[in-house]
mmCIF file of N, CA and C in Angstrom:
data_model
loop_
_atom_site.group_PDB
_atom_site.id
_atom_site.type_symbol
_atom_site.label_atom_id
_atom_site.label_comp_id
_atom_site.label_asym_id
_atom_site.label_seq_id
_atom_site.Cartn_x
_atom_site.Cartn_y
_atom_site.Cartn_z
ATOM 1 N N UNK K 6 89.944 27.203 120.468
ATOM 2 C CA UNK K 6 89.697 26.055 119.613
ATOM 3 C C UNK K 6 90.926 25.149 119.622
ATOM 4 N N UNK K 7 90.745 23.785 119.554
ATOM 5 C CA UNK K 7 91.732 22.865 119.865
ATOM 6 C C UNK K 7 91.819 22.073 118.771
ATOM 7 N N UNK K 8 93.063 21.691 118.519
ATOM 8 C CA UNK K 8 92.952 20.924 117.546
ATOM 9 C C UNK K 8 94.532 19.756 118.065
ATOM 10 N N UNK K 9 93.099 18.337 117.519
ATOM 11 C CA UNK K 9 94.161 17.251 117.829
ATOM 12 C C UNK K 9 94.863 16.168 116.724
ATOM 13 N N UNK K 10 95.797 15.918 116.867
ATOM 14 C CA UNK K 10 96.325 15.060 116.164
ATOM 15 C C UNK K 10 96.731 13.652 116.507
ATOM 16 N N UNK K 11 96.272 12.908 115.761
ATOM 17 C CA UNK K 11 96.506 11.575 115.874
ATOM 18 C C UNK K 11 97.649 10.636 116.085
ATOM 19 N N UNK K 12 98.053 9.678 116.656
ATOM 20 C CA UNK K 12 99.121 9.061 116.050
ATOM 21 C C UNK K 12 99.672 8.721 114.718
ATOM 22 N N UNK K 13 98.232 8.688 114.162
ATOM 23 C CA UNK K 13 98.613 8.222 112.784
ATOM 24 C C UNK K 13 98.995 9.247 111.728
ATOM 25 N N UNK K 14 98.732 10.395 112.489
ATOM 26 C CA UNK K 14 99.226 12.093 111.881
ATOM 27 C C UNK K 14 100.439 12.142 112.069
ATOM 28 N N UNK K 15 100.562 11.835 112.897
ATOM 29 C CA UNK K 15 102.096 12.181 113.734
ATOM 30 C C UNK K 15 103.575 11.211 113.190
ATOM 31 N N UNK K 16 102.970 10.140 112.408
ATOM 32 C CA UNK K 16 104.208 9.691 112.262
ATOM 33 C C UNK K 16 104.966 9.804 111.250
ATOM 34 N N UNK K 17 105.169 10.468 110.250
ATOM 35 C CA UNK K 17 105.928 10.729 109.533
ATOM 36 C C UNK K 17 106.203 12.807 110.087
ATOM 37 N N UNK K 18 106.068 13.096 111.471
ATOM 38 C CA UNK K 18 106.076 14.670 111.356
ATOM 39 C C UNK K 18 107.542 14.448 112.670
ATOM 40 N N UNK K 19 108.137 13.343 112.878
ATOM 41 C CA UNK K 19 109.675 13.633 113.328
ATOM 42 C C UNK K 19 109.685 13.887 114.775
ATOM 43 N N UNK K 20 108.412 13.844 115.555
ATOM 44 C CA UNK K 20 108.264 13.996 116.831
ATOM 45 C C UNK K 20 108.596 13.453 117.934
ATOM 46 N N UNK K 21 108.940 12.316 118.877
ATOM 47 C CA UNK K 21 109.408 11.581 119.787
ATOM 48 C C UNK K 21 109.415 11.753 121.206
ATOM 49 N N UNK K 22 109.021 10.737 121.941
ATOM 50 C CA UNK K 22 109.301 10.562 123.235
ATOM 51 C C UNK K 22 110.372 10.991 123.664
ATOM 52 N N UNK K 23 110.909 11.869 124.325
ATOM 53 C CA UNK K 23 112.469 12.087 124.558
ATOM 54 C C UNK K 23 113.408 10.640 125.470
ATOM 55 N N UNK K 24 112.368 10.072 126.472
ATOM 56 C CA UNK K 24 112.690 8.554 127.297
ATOM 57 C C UNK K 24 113.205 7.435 126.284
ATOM 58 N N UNK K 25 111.649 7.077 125.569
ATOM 59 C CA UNK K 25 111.202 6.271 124.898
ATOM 60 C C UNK K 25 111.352 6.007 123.277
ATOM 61 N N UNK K 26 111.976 7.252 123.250
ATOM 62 C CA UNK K 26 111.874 7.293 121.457
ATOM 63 C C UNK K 26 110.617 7.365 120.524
ATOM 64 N N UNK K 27 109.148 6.556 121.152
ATOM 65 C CA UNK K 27 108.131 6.213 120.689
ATOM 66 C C UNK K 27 107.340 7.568 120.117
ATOM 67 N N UNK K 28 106.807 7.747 119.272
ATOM 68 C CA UNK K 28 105.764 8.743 118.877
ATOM 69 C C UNK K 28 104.854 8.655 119.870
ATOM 70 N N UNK K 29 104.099 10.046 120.185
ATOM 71 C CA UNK K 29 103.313 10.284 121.095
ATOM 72 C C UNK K 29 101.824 9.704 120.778
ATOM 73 N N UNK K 30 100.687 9.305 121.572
ATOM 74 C CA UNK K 30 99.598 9.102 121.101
ATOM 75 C C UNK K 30 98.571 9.622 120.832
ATOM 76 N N UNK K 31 98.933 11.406 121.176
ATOM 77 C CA UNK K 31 98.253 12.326 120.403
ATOM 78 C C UNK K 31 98.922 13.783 121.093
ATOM 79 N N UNK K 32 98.704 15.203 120.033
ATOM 80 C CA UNK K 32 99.116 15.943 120.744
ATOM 81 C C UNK K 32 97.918 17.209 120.667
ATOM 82 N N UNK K 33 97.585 17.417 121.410
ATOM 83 C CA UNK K 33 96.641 18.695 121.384
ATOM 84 C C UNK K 33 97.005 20.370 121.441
ATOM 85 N N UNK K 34 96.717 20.813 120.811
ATOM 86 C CA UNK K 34 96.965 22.526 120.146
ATOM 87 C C UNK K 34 95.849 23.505 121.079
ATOM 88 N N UNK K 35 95.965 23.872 122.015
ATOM 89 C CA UNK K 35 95.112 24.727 122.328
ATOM 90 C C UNK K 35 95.873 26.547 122.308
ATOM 91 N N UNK K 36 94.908 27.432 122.429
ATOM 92 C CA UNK K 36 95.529 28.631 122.911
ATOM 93 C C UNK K 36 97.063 29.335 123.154
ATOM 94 N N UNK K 37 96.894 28.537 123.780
ATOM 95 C CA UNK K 37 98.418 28.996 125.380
ATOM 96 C C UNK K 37 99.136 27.754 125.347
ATOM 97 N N UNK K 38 98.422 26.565 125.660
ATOM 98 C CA UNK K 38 99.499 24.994 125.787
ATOM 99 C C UNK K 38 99.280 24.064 124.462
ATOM 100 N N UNK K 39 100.278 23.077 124.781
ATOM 101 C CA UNK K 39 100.217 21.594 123.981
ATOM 102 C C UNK K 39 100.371 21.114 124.981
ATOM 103 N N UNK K 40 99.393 19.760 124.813
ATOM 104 C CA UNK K 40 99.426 18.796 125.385
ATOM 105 C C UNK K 40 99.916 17.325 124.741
ATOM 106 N N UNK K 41 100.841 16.924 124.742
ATOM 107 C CA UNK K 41 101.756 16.083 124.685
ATOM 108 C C UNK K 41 101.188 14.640 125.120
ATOM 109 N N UNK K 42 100.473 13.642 124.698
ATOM 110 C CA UNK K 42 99.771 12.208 125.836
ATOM 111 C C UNK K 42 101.090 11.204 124.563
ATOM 112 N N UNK K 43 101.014 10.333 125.962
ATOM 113 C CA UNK K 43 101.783 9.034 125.751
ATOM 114 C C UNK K 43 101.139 8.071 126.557
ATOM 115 N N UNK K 44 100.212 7.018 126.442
ATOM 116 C CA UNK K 44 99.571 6.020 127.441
ATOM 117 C C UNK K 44 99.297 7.040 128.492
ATOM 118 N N UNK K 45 99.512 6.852 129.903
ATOM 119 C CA UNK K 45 99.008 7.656 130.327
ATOM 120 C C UNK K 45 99.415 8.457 131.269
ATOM 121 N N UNK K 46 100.738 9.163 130.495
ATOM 122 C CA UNK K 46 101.382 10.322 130.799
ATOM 123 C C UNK K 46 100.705 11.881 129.993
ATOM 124 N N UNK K 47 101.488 12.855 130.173
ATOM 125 C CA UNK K 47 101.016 13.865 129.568
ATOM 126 C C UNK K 47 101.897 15.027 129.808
ATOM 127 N N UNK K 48 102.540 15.988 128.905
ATOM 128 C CA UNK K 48 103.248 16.830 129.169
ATOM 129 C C UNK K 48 102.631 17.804 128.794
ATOM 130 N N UNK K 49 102.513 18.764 129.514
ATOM 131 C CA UNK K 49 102.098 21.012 128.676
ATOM 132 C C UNK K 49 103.469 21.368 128.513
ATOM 133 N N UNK K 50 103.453 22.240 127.540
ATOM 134 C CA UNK K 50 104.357 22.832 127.023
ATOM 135 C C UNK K 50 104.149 24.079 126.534
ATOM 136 N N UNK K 51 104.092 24.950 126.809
ATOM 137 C CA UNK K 51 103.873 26.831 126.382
ATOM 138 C C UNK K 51 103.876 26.691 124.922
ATOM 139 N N UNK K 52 102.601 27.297 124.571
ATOM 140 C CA UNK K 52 102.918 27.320 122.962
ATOM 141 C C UNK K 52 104.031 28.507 122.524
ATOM 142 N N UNK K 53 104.492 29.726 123.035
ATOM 143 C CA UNK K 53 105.236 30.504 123.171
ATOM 144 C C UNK K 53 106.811 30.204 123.092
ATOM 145 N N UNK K 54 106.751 28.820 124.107
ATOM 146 C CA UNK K 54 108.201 28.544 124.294
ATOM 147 C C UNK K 54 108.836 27.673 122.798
ATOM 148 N N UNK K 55 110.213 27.386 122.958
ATOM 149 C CA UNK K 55 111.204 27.310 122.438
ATOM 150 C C UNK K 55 110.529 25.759 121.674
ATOM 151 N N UNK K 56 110.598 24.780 122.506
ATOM 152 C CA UNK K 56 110.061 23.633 122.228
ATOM 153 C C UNK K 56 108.485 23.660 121.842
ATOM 154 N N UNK K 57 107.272 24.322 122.109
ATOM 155 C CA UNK K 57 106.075 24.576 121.921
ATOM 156 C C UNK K 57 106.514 25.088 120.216
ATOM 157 N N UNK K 58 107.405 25.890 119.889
ATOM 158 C CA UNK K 58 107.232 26.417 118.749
ATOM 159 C C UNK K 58 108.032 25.741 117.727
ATOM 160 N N UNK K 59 108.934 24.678 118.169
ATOM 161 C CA UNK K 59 109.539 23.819 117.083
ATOM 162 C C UNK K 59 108.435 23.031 117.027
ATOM 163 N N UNK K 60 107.244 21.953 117.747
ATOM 164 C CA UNK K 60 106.442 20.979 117.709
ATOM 165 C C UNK K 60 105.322 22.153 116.663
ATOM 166 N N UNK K 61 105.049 23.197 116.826
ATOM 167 C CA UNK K 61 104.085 23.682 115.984
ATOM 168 C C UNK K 61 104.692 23.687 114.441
ATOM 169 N N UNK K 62 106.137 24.048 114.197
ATOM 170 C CA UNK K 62 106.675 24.408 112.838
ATOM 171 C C UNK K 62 106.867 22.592 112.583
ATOM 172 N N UNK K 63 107.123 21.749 113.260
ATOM 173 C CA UNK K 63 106.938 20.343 112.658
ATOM 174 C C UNK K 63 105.031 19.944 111.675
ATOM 175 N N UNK K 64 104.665 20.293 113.128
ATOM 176 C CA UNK K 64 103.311 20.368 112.643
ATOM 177 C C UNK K 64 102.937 21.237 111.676
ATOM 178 N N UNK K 65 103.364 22.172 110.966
ATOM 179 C CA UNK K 65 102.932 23.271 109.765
ATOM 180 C C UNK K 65 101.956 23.418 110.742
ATOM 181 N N UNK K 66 101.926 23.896 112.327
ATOM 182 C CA UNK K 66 100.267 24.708 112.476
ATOM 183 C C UNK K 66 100.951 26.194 113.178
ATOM 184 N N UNK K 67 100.599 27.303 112.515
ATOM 185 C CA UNK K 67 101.052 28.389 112.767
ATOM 186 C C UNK K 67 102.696 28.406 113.100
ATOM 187 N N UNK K 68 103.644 27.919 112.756
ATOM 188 C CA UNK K 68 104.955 27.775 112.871
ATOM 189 C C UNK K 68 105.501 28.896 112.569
ATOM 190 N N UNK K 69 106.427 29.073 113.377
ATOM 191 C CA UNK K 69 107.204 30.890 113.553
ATOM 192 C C UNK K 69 108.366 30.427 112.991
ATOM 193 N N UNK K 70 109.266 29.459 113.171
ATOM 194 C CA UNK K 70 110.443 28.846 112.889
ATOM 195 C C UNK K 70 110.025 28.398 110.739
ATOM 196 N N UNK K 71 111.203 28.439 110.559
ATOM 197 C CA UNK K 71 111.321 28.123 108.652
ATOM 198 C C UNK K 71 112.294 26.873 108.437
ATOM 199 N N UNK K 72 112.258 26.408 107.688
ATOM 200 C CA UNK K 72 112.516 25.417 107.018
ATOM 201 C C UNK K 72 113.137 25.763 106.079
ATOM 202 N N UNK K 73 113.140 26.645 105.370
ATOM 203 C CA UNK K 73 113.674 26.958 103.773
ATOM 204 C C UNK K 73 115.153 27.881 104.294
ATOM 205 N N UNK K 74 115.252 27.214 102.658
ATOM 206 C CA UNK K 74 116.654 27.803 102.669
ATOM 207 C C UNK K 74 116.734 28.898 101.643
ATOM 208 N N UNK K 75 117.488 30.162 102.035
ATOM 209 C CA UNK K 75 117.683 30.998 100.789
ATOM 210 C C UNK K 75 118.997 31.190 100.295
ATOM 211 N N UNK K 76 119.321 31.114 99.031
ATOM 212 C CA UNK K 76 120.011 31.373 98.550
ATOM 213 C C UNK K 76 120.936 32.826 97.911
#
């Protein structure tokens, strides 16, 4: 099951073109990859990997990485 997000999701979640700076124009959640679209480029990225799992903990979708702080 896939789940996509919008640009208009995406812009307050800190994400960026690494070139361009620009927010992406959507990113898709499947299984195993993300798919990353910008006009009409497109990057996969291992949901497993390093970068796959910071874009999921931005996204709050199954995020392994934390945010909080303990005291």
């Amino acid at each position: 099951m896939k789940r996509v997000y919008t640009k208009e999701e995406l812009v307050r979640k800190n994400i960026y073109m690494q070139g361009s700076k620009e927010i992406p124009d959507s990113i898709e959640v499947g299984e195993e990859l993300i798919v990353v679209k910008k006009g009409q480029h497109s990057l996969e990225i291992p949901v497993n990997s390093m970068r796959g799992k910071a874009i999921l903990d931005r996204l709050s979708y199954k995020g392994e990485l934390t945010q909080e702080i303990y005291l």
